[in-house]
mmCIF file of C-alpha atoms and ligand atoms in Angstrom:
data_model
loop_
_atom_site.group_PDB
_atom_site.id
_atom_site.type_symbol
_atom_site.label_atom_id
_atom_site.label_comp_id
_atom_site.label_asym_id
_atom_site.label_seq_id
_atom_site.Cartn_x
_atom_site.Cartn_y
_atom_site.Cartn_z
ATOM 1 C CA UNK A 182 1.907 26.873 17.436
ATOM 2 C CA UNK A 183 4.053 29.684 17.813
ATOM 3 C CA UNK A 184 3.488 33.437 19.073
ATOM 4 C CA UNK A 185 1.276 35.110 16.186
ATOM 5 C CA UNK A 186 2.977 37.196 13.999
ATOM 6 C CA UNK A 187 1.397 41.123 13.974
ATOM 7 C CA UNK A 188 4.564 43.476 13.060
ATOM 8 C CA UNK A 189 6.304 43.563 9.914
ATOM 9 C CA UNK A 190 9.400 45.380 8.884
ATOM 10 C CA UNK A 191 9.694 46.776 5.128
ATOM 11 C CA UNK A 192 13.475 47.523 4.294
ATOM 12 C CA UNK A 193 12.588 50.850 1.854
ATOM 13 C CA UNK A 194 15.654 52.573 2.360
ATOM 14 C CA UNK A 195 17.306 51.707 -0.813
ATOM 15 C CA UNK A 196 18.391 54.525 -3.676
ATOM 16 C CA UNK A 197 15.993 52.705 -6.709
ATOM 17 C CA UNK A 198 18.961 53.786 -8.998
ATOM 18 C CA UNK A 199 18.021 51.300 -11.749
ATOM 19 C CA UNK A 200 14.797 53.408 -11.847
ATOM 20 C CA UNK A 201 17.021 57.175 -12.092
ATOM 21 C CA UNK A 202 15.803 59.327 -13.108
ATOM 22 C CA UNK A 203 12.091 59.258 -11.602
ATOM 23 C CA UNK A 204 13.731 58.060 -8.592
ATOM 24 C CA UNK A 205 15.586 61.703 -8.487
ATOM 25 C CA UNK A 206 12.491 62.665 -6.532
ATOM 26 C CA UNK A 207 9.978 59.472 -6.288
ATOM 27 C CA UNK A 208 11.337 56.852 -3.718
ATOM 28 C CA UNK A 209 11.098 53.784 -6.095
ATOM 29 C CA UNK A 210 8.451 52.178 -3.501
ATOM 30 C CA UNK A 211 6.279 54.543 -4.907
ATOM 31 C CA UNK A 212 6.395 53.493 -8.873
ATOM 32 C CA UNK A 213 3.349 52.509 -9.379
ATOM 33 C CA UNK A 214 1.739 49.020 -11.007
ATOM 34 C CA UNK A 215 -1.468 50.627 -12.898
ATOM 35 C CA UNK A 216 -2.733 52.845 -10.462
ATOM 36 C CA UNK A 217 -1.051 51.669 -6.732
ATOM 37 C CA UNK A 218 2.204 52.197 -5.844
ATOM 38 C CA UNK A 219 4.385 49.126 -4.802
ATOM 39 C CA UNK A 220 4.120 50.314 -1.149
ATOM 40 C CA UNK A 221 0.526 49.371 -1.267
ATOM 41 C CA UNK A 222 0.579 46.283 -2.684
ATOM 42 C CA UNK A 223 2.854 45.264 -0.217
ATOM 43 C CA UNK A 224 0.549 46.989 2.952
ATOM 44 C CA UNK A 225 -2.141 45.093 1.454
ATOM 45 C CA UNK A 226 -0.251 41.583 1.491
ATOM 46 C CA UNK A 227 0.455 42.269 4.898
ATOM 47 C CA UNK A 228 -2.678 43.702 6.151
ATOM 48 C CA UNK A 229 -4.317 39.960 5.002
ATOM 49 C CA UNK A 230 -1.822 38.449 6.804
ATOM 50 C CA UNK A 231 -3.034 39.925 10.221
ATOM 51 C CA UNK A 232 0.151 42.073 10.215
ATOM 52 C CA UNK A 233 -0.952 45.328 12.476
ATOM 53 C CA UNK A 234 2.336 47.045 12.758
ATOM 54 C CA UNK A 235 4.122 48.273 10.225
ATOM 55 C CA UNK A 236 7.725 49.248 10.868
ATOM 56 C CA UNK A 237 9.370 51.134 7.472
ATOM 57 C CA UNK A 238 12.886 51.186 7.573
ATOM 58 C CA UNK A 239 13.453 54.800 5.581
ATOM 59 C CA UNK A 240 16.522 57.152 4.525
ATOM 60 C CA UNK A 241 16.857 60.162 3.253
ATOM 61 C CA UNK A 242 14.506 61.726 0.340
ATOM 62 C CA UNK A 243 11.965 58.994 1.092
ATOM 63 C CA UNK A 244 9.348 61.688 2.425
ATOM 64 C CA UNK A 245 7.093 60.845 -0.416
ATOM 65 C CA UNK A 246 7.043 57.633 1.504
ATOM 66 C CA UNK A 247 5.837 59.005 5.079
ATOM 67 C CA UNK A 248 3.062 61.451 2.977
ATOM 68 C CA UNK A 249 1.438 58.761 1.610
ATOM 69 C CA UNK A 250 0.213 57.236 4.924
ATOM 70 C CA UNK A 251 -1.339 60.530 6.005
ATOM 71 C CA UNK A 252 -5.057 60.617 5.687
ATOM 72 C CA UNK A 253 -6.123 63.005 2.884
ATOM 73 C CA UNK A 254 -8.760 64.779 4.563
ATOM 74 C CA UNK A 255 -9.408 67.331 2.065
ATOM 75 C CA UNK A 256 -9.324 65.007 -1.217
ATOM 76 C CA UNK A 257 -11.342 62.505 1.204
ATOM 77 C CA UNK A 258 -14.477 65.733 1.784
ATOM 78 C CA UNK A 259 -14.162 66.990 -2.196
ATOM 79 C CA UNK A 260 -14.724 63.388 -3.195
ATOM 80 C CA UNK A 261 -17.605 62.869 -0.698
ATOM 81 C CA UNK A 262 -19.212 66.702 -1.592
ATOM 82 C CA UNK A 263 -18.781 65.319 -5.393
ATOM 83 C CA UNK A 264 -20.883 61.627 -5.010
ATOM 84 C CA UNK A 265 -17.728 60.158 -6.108
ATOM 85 C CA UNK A 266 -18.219 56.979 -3.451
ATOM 86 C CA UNK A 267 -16.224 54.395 -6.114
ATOM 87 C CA UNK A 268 -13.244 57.016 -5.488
ATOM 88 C CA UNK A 269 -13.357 57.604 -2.056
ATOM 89 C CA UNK A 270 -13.891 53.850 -1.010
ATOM 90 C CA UNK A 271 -10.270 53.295 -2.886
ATOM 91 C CA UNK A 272 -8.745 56.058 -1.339
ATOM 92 C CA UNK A 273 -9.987 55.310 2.262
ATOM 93 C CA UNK A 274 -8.517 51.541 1.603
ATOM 94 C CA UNK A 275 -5.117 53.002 1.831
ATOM 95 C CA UNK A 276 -5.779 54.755 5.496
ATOM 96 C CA UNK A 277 -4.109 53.185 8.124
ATOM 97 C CA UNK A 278 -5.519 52.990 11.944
ATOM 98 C CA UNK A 279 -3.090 55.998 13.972
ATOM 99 C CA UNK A 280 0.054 54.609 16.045
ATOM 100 C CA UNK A 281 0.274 51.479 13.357
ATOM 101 C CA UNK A 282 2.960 52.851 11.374
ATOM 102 C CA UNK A 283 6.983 53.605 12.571
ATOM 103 C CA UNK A 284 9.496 54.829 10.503
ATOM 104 C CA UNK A 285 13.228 54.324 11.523
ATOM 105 C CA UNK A 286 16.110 56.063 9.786
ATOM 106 C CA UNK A 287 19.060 53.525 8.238
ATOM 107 C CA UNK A 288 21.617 56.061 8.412
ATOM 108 C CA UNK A 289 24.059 54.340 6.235
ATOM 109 C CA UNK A 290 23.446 51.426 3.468
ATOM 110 C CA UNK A 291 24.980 48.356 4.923
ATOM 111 C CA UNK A 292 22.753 46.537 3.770
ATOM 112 C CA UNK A 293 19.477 44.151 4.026
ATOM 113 C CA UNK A 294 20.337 42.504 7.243
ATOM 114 C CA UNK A 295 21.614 46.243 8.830
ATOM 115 C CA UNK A 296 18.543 47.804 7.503
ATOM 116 C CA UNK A 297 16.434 45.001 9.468
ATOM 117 C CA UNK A 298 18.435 45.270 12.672
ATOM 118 C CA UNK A 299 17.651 49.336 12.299
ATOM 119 C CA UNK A 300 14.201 48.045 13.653
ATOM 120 C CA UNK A 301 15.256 46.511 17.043
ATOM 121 C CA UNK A 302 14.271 48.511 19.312
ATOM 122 C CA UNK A 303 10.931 48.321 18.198
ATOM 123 C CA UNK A 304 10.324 44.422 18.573
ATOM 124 C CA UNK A 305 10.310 42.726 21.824
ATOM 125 C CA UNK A 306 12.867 40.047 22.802
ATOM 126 C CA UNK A 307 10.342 37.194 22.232
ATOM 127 C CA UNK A 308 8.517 38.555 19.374
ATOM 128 C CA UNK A 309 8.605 36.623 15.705
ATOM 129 C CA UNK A 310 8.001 39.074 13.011
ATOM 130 C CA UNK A 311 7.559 39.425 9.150
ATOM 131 C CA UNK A 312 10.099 40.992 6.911
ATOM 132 C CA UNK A 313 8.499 42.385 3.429
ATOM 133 C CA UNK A 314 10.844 43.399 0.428
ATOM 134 C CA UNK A 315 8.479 45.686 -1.650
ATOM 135 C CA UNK A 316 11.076 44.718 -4.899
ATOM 136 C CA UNK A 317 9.251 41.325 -4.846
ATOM 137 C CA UNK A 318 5.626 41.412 -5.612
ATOM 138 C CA UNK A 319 3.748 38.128 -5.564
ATOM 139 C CA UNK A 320 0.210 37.773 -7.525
ATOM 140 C CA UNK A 321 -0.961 35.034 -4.878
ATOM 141 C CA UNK A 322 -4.319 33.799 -3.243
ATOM 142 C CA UNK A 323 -4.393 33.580 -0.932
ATOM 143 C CA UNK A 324 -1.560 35.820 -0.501
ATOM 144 C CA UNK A 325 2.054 34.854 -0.124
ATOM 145 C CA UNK A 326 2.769 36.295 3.463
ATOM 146 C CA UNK A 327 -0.675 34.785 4.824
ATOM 147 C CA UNK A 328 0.335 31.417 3.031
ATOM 148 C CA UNK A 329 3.634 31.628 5.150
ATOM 149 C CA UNK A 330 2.277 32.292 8.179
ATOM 150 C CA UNK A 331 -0.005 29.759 7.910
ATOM 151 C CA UNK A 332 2.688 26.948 7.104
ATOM 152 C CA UNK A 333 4.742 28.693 10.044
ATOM 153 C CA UNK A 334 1.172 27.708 12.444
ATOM 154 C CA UNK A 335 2.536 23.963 11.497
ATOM 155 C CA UNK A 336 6.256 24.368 11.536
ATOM 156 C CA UNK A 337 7.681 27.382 13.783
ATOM 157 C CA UNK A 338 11.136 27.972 13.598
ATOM 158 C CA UNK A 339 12.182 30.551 10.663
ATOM 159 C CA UNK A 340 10.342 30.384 7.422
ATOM 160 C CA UNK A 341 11.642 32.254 4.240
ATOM 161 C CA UNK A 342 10.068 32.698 0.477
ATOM 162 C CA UNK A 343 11.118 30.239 -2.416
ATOM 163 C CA UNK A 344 11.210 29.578 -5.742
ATOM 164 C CA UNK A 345 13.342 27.588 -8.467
ATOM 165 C CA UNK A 346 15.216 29.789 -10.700
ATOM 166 C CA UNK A 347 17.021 29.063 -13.332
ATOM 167 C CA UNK A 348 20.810 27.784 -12.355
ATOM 168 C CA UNK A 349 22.658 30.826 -14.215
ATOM 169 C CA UNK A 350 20.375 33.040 -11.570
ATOM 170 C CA UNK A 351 21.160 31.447 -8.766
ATOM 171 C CA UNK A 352 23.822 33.681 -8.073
ATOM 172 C CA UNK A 353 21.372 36.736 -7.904
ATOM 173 C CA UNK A 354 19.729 35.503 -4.868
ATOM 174 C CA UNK A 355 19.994 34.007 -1.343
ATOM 175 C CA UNK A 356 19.680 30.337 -1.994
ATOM 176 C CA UNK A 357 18.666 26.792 0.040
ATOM 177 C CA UNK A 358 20.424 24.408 1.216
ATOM 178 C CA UNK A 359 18.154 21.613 1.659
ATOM 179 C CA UNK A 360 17.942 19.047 4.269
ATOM 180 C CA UNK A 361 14.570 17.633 3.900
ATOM 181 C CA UNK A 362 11.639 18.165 0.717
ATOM 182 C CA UNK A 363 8.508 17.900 1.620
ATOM 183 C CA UNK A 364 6.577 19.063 -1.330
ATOM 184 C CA UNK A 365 5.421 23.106 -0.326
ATOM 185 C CA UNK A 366 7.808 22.944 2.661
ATOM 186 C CA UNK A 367 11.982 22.506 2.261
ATOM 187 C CA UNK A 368 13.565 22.731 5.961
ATOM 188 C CA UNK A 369 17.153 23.986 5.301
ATOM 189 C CA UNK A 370 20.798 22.560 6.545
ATOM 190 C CA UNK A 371 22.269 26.243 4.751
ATOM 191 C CA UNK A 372 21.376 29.249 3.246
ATOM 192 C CA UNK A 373 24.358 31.329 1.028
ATOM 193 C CA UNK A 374 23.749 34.905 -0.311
ATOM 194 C CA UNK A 375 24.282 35.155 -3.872
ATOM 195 C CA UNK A 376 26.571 32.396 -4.282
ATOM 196 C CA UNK A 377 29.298 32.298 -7.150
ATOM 197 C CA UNK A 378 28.223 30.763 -10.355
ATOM 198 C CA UNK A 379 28.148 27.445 -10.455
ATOM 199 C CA UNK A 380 28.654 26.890 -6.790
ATOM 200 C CA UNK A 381 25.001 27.278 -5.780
ATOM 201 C CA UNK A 382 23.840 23.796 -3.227
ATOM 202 C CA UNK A 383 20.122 23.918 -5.098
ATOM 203 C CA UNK A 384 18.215 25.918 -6.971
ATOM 204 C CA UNK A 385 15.793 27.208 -4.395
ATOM 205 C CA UNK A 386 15.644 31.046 -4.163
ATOM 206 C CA UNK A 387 15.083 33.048 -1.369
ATOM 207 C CA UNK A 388 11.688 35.583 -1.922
ATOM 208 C CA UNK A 389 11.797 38.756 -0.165
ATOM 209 C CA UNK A 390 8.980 37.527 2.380
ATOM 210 C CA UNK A 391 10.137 36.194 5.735
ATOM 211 C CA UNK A 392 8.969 35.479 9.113
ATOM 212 C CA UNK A 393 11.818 35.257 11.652
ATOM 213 C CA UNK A 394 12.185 33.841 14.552
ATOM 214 C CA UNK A 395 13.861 36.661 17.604
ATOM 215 C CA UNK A 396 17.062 34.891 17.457
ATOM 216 C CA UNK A 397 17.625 36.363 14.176
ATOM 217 C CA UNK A 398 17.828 39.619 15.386
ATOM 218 C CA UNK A 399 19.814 38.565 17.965
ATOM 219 C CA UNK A 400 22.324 37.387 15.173
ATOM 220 C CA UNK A 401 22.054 40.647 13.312
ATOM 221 C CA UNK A 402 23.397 41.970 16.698
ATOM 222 C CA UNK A 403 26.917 41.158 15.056
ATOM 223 C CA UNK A 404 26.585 43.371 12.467
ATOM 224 C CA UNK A 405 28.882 40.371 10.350
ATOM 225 C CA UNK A 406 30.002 41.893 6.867
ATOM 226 C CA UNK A 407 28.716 38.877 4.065
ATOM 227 C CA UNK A 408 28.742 38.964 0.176
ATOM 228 C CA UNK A 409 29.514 42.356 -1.165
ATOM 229 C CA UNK A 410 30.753 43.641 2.076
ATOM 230 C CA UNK A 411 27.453 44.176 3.327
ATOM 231 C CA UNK A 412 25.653 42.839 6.670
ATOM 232 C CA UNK A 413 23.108 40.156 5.127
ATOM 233 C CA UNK A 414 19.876 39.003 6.182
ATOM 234 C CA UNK A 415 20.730 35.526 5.092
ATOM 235 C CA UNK A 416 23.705 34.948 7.130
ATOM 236 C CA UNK A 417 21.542 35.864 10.134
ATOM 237 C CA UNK A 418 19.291 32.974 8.836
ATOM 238 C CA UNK A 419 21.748 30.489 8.131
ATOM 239 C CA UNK A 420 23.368 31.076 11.927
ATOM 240 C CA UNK A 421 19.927 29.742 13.062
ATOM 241 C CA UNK A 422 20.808 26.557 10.966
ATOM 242 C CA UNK A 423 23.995 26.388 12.649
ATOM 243 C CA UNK A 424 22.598 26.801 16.426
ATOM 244 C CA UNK A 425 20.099 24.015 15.821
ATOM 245 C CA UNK A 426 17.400 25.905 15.813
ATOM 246 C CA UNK A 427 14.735 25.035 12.007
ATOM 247 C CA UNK A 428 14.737 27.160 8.813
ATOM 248 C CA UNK A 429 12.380 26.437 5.932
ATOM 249 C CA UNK A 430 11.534 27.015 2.701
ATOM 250 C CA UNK A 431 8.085 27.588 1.196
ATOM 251 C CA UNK A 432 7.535 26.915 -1.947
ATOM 252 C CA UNK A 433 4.480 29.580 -2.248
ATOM 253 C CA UNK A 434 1.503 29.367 -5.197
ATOM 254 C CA UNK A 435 1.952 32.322 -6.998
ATOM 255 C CA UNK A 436 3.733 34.698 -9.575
ATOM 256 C CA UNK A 437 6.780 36.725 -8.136
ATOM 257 C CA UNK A 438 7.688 39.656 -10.473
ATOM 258 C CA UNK A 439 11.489 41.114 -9.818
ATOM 259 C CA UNK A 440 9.929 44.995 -9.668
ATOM 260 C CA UNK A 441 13.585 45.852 -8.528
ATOM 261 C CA UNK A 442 14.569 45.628 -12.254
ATOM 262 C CA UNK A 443 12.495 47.349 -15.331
ATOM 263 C CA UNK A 444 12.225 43.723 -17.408
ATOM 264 C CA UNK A 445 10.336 42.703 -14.029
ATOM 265 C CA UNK A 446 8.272 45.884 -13.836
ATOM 266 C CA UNK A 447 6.918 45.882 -17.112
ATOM 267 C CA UNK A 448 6.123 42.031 -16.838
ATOM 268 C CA UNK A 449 3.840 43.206 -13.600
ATOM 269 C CA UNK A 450 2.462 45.716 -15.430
ATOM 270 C CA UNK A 451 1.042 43.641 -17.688
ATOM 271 C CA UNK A 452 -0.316 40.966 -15.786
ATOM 272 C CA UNK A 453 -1.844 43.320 -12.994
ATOM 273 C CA UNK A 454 -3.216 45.545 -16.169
ATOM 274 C CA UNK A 455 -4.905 42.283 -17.428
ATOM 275 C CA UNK A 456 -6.173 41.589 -13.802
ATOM 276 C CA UNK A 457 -8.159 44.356 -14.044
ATOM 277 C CA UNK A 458 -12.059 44.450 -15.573
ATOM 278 C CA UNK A 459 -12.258 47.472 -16.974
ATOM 279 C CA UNK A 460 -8.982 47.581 -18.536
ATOM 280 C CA UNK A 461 -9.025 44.132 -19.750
ATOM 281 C CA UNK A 462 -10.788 43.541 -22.997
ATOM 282 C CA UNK A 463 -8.988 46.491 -24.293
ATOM 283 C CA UNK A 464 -5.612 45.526 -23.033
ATOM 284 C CA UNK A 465 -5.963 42.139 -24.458
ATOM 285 C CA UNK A 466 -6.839 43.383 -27.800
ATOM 286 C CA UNK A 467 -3.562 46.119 -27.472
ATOM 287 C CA UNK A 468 -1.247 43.351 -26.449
ATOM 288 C CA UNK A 469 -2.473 40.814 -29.527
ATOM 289 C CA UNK A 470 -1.805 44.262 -31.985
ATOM 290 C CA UNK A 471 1.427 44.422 -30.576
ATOM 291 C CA UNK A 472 2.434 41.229 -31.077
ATOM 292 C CA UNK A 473 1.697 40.959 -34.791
ATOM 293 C CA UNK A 474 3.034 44.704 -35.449
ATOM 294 C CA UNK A 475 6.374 42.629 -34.017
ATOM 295 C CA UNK A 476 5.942 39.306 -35.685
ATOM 296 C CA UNK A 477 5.047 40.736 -39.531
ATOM 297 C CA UNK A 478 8.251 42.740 -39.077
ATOM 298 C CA UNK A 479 10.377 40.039 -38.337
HETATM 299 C C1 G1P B 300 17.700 40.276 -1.351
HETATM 300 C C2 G1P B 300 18.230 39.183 -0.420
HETATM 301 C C3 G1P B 300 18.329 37.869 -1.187
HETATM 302 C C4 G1P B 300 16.985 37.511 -1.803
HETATM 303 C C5 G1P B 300 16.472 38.673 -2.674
HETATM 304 C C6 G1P B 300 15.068 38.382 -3.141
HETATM 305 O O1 G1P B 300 18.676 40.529 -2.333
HETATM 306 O O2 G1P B 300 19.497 39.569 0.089
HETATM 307 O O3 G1P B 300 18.721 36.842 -0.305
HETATM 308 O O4 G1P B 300 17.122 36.329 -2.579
HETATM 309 O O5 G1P B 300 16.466 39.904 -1.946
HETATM 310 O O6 G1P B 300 14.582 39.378 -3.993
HETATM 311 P P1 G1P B 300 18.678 41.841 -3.293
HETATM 312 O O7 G1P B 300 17.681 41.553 -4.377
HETATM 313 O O8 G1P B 300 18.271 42.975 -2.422
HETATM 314 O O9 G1P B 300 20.066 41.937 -3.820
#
């Protein structure tokens, strides 16, 4: 078994264009799926994976960001003075034990694997650690980062997120090349950021969850320009192929919505909205209007 896995980095440093113009002033980590921003869901993911640091790779105008971890202390005593205990119990769920969260400025977008290697200094030499793209959340149970670390107890090595997706998508992701299938776990001979259409050696996607071995960082240490001129996380992955040293693939149980695009975010919507008790029944009944409204005007 190797060294347990307790920090996590979360690359947040993008613009969140596709989301302008709330992203004008909202970092797009703080959209929100019914009533939690996609920060939290990802904190939360990571939290039940025994993660206990939390390193937050920032840039400018993502202050909204950093505010949201402070303790509300005065929201925290009206809601107590008030009775309002339902409230206060979800607002104290967000608070996060002093020292546990770093921020670290990217000072330039070069991309995923830069952002990453932005967070060095803050990991020692020997240390694994989890990588959490807040774009990608997963409806899982258990959840998907606790199901990776607990197929990384059996393997060690590197472990990434996948999924199949269709072949005309391929080229959207980082992708598998694939050695050996064993059901939940592929190990990898390759991995290729967004490869050109039609050139793609499997359909296996990489999900933004990861738990990386040191040496990656090690191999960030290059700073090599990949796909779209930009240092990539993959090709840090993919050098650990090339050294000898394992990759794999897990095939997670779950639903991975794309909240990096809006078709994706509205999808999420949805199914966390029907998730949810007290929203439910009416939801349902909503979503079953809709769809006739759409089908008698056809
Ligand atoms: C990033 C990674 C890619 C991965 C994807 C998953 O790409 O570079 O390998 O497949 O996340 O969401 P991005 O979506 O940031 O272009």
């Amino acid at each position: 078994m190797g060294r347990k896995v307790t920090k996590a980095i979360f690359p947040v440093a993008g613009l969140g264009t596709r989301f302008l113009p709330t992203t004008k002033s909202i970092p797009k980590e703080m959209l929100s799926l019914v009533d939690k921003p996609l920060i939290q869901y990802a904190i939360d993911e990571a939290r039940a994976a025994g993660i206990k640091e939390f390193i937050f790779v920032t840039s400018r105008g993502k202050g909204a960001l950093e505010d949201y971890f402070d303790h509300a202390h005065e929201l925290e005593s009206s809601l107590k003075k008030s009775g309002k205990t339902e409230l206060l119990e979800i607002l104290r769920a967000t608070n996060m034990e002093s020292g546990a969260i770093a921020y670290i400025r990217q000072h330039k977008a070069l991309g995923l694997g830069h952002a990453v290697w932005c967070a060095r200094r803050l990991l020692s030499d020997d240390e694994p650690f989890a990588v959490v793209l807040t774009d990608d959340v997963i409806q899982g149970e258990p959840p998907c980062l606790q199901q990776m670390i607990e197929a990384y107890d059996e393997t060690g090595g590197s472990m990434v997120a996948t999924m199949e997706v269709a072949a005309d998508k391929a080229s959207s992701y980082g992708v598998l090349d694939i050695a050996e299938d064993m059901g939940a776990i592929v190990r990898a001979k390759g991995m290729v950021e967004k490869p050109a259409k039609g050139t793609q050696p499997s359909n296996l996607a990489v999900i933004g969850r990861y738990i990386l071995a040191p040496t990656v960082m090690t191999n960030l240490n290059k700073l090599k320009q990949g796909a779209g001129g930009e240092i990539q996380l993959t090709d840090a992955i993919a050098e650990e192929i090339e050294a000898g040293r394992d990759v794999f693939g897990l095939r997670f149980r779950g639903q991975r919505f794309d909240c990096g695009s809006k078709a994706g975010f509205l999808q999420a919507t949805v199914a966390f909205g029907l998730e949810r008790e007290e929203l439910k029944d009416e939801f349902v009944e909503y979503l079953h209007q809709v769809t006739a409204m759409r089908r008698a005007a056809e």
